[in-house]
Short mmCIF file of C-alpha atoms and ligand atoms in Angstrom, two decimals:
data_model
loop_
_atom_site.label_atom_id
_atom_site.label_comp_id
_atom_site.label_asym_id
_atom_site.label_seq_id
_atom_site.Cartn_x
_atom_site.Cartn_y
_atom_site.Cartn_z
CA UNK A 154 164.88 -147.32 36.17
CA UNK A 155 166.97 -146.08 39.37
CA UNK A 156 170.46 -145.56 39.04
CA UNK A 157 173.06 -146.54 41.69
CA UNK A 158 175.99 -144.21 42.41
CA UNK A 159 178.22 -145.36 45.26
CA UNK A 160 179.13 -141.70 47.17
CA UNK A 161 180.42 -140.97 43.75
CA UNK A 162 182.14 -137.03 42.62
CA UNK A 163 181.91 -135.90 39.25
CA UNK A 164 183.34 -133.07 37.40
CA UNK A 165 181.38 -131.43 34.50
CA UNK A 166 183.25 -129.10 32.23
CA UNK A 167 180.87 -126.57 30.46
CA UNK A 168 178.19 -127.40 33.40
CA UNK A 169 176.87 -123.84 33.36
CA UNK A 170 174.79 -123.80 30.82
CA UNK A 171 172.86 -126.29 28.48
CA UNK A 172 173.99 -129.56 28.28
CA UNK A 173 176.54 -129.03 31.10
CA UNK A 174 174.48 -127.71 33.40
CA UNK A 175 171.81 -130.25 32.42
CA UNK A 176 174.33 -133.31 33.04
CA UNK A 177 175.68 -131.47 35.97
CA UNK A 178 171.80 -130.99 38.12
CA UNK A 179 170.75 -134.87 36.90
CA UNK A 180 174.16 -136.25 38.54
CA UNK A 181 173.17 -133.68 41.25
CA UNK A 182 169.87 -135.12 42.06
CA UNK A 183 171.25 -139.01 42.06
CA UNK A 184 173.38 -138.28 45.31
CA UNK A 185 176.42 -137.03 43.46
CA UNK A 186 178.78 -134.43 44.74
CA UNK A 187 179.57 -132.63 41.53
CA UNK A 188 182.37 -130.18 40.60
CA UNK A 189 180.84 -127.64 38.25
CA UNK A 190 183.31 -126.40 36.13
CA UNK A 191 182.87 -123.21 33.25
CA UNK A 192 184.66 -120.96 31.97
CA UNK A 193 182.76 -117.81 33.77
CA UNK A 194 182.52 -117.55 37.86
CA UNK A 195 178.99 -116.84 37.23
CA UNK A 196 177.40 -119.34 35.38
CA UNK A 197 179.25 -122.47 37.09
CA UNK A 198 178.41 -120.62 40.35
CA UNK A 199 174.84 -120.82 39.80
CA UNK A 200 174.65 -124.06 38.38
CA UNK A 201 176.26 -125.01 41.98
CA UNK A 202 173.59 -122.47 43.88
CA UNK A 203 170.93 -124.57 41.95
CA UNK A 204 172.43 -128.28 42.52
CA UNK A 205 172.88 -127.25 46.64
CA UNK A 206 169.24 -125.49 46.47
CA UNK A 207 168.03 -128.79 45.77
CA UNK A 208 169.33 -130.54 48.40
CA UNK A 209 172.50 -132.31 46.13
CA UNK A 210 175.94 -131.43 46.84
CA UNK A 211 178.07 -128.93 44.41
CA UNK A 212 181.45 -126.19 44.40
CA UNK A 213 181.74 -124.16 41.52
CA UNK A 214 185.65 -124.05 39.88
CA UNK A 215 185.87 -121.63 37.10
CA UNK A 216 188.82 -122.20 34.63
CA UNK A 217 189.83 -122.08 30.68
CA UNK A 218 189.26 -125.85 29.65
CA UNK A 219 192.35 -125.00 26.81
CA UNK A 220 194.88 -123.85 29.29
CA UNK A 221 196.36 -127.02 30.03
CA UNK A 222 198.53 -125.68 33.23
CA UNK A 223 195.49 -124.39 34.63
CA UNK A 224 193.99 -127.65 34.33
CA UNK A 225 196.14 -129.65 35.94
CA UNK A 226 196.69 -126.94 38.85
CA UNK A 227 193.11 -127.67 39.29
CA UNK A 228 193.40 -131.15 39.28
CA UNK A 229 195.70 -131.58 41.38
CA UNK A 230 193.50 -129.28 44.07
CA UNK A 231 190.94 -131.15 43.66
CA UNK A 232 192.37 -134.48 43.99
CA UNK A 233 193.47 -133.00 47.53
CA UNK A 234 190.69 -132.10 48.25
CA UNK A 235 188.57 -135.18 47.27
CA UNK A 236 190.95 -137.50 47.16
CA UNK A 237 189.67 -139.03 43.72
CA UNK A 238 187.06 -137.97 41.18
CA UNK A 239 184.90 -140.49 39.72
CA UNK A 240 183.21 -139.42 36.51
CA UNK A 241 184.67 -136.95 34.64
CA UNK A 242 182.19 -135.18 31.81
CA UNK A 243 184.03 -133.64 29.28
CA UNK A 244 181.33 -131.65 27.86
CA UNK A 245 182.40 -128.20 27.78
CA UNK A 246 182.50 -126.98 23.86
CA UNK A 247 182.48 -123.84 21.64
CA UNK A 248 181.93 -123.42 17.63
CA UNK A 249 183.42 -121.37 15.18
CA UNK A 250 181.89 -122.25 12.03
CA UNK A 251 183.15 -120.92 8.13
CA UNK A 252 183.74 -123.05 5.37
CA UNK A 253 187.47 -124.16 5.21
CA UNK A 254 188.51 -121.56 3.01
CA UNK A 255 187.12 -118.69 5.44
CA UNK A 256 188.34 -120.23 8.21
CA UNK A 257 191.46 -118.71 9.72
CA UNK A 258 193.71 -120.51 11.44
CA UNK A 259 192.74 -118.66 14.83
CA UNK A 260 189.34 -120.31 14.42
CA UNK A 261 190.56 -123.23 13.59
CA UNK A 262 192.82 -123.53 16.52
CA UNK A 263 190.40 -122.17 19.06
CA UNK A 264 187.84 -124.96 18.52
CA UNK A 265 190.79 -128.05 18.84
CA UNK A 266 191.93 -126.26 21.74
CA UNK A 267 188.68 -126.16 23.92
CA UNK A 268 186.37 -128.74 22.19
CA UNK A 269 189.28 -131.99 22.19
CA UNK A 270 192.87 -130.60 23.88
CA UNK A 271 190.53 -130.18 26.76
CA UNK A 272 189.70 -133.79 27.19
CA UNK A 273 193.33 -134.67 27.11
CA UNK A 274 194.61 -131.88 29.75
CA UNK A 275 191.66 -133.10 32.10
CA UNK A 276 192.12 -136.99 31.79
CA UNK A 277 195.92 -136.32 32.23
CA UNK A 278 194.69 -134.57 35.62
CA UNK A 279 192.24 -136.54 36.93
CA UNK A 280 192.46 -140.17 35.28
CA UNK A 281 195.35 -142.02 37.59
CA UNK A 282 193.74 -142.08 40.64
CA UNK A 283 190.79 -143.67 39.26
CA UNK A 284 192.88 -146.60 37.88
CA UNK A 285 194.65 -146.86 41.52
CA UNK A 286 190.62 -146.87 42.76
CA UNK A 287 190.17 -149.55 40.37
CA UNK A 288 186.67 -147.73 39.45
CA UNK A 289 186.25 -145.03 37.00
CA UNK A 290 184.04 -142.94 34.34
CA UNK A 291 185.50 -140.63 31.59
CA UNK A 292 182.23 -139.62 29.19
CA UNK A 293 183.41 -137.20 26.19
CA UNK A 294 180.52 -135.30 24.67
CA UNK A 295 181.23 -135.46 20.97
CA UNK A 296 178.73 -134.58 18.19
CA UNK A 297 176.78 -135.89 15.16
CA UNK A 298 179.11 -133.40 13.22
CA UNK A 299 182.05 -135.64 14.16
CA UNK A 300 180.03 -138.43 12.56
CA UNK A 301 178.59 -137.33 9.67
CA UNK A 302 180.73 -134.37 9.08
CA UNK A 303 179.19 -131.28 8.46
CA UNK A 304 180.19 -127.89 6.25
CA UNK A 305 180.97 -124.96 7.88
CA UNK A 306 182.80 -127.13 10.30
CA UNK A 307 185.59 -128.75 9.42
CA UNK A 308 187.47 -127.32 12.54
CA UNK A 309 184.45 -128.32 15.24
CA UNK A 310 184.03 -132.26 13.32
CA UNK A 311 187.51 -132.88 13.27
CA UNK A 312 188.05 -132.29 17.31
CA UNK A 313 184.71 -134.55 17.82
CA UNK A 314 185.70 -137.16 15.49
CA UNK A 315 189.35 -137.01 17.50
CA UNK A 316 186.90 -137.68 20.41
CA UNK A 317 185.77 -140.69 19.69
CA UNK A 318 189.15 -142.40 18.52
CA UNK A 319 190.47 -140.88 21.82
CA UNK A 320 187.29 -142.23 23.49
CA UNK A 321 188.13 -145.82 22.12
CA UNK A 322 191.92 -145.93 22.70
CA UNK A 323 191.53 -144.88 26.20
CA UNK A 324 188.56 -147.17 26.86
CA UNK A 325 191.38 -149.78 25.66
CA UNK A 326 194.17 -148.71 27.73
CA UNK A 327 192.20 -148.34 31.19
CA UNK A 328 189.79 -151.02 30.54
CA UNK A 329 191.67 -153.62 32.55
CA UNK A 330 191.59 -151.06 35.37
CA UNK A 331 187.94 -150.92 35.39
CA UNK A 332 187.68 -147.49 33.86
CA UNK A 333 185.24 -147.18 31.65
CA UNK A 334 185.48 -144.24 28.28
CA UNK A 335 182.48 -144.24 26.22
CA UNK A 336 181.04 -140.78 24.29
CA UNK A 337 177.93 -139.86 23.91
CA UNK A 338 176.83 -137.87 20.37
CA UNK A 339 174.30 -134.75 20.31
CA UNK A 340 172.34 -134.56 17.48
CA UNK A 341 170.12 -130.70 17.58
CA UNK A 342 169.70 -130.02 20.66
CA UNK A 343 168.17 -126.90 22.40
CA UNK A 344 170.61 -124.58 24.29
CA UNK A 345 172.44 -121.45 23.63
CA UNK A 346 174.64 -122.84 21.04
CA UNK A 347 171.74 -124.05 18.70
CA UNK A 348 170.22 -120.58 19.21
CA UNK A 349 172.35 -119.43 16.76
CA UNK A 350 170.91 -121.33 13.92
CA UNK A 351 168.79 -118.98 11.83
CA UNK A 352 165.34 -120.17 11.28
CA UNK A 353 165.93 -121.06 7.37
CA UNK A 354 168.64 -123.61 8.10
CA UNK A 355 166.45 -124.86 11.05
CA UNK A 356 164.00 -125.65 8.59
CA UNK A 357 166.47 -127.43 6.55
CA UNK A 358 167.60 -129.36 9.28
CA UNK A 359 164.09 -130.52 11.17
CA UNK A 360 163.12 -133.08 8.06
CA UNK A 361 165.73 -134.82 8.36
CA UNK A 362 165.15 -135.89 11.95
CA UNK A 363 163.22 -138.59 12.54
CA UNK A 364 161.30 -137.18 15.87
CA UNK A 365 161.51 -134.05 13.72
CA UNK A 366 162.32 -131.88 16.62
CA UNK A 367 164.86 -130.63 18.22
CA UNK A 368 166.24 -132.14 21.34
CA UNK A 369 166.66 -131.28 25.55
CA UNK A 370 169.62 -131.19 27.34
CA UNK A 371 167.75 -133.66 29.72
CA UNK A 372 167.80 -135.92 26.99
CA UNK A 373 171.82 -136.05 26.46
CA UNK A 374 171.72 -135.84 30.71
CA UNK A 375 169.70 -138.87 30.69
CA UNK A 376 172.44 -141.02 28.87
CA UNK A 377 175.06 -139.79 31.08
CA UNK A 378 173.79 -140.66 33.80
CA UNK A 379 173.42 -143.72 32.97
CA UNK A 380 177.16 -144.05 31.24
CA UNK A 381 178.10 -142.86 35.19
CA UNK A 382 176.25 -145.32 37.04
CA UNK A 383 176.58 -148.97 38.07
CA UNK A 384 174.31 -150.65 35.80
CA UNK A 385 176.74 -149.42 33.07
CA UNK A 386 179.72 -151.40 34.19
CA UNK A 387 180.26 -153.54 30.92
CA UNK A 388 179.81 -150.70 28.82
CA UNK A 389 183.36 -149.06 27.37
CA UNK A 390 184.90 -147.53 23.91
CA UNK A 391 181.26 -146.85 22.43
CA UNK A 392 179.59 -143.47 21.03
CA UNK A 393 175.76 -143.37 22.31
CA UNK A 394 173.96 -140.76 19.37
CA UNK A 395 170.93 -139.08 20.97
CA UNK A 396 169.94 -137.64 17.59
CA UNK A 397 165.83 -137.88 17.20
CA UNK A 398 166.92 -140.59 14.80
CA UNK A 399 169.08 -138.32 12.72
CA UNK A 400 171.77 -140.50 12.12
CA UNK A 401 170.64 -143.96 11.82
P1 NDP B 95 176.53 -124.02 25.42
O1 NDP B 95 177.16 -123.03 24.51
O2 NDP B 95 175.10 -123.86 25.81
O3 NDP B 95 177.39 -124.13 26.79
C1 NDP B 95 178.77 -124.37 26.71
C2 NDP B 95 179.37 -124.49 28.09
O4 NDP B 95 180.77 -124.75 27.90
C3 NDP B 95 179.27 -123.20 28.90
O5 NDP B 95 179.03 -123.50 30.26
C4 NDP B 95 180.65 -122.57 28.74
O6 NDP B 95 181.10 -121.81 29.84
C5 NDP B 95 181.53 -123.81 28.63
N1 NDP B 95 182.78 -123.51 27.95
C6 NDP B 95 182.96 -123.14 26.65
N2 NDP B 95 184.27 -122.90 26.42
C7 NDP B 95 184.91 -123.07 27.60
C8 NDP B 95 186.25 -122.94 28.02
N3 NDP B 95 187.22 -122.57 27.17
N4 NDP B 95 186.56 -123.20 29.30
C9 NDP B 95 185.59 -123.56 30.19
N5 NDP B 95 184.30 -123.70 29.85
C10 NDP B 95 183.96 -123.46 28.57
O7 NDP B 95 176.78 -125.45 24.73
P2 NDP B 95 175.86 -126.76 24.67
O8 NDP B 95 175.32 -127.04 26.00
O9 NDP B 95 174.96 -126.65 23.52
O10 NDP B 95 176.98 -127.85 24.27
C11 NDP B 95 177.63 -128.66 25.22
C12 NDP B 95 178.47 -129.69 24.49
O11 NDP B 95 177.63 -130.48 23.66
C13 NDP B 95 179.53 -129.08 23.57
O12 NDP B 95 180.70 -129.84 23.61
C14 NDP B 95 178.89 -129.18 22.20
O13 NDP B 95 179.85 -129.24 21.18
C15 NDP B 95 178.13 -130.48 22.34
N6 NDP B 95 177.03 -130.59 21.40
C16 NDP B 95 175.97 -129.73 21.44
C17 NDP B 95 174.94 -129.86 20.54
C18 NDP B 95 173.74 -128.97 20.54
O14 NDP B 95 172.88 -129.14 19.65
N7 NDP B 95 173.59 -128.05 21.47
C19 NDP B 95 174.97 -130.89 19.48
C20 NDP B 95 176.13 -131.74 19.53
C21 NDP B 95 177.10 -131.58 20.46
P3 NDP B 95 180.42 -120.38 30.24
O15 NDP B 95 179.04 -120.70 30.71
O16 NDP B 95 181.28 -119.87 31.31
O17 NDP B 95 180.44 -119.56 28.99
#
């Protein structure tokens, strides 16, 4: 199926690497000027290099998703600049995993800060002018984790599960705007993040999926695309799983 996007611009936080960068080259290659944003100069500069390479359109903005000032000094660039943004991905995401009573509360507060204050200090920064435009996208990347909790991470299921009852409420409150705010839920996918997993948990893990095996970024990039483009217009407040089956 071919996706429309109307001379659309989308910003992707965590776009270079993974998912992010994954989300970031698919929008790319559908005719959509994209805003790569990461924490390091380097990686959301080449995810940009790559995206232009191809023949899309991309600028490279590196910034601290958790510093909220920083945020909406970018924002408000951007919206200068552009004049609105269409789809905002908030994908960008870190772990810090221990079980509760290891946990300190620097952990703890690292992993609200970038994985769901993120989402709030970007929306607050970019979300107006698409209710003005009276056409808008706002897709959260949450996780199984905040559906099916998970130990070892009571810190990184508690900011997804905040993202999908932030994902509904604001589907809600811009809805008659035509905004749409759905999430979209990772099960085990393959990227730098998973790489961590030792090989004995792995093999835990891979029974209980369905597909039993692990997932590609394309395949979360796939949804999102989708969530950003036309056909999806009736589509608001829901939480897609991509899981291999995992949590059904
Ligand atoms: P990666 O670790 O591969 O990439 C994370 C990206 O986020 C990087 O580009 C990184 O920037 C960026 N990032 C992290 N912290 C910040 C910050 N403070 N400010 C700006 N950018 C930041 O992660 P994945 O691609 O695996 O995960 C992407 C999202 O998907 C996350 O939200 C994750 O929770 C979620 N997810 C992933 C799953 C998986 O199995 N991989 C499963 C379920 C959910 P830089 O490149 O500069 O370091």
């Amino acid at each position: 199926m071919s996706l429309t996007f109307d001379n659309r611009v989308a910003l992707v936080t965590g776009a270079g690497r993974g998912i992010g960068r994954a989300i970031a080259e698919k929008l790319g290659a559908n005719g959509v000027t994209v805003i790569c944003v990461s924490r390091s100069e380097s990686s959301c500069g080449s995810a940009a290099e790559a995206i232009n390479a191809a023949g899309g359109k991309a600028i490279a903005c590196a910034v601290d998703v958790a510093d909220g000032p920083a945020v909406a000094k970018l924002s408000e660039e951007l919206i200068t600049e552009f004049g609105n943004i269409d789809i905002l991905v908030n994908n960008a995401g870190i772990t810090k995993d221990n079980l509760l009573f290891r946990m300190t509360e620097e952990d703890w507060t690292d992993v609200i800060d970038t994985n769901l204050n993120s989402v709030f200090h970007f929306v607050k920064g970019l979300a107006r002018p698409m209710t003005r435009k009276r056409w808008g996208r706002v897709i959260n990347i949450t996780s199984v984790s905040g559906i099916m909790g998970n130990a070892g991470q009571t810190n990184y299921a508690a900011a997804k599960a905040g993202m999908i009852g932030f994902t509904k409420s604001l589907a809600k409150e811009l809805a008659s705007r035509s905004v749409t705010v759905n999430a979209v839920a990772p099960g085990f996918i393959e990227t730098d993040m998973t790489a961590k997993i030792s090989e004995a948990a792995l093999d835990m893990v891979l029974p209980q999926i369905p597909l039993k095996r692990m997932g590609q970024a394309a395949d979360i990039a796939n949804m999102v695309a989708y969530l950003a483009s036309e056909e999806a217009n009736y589509i608001t407040g829901q939480t897609f799983t991509v899981d291999g089956g995992m949590t059904m």
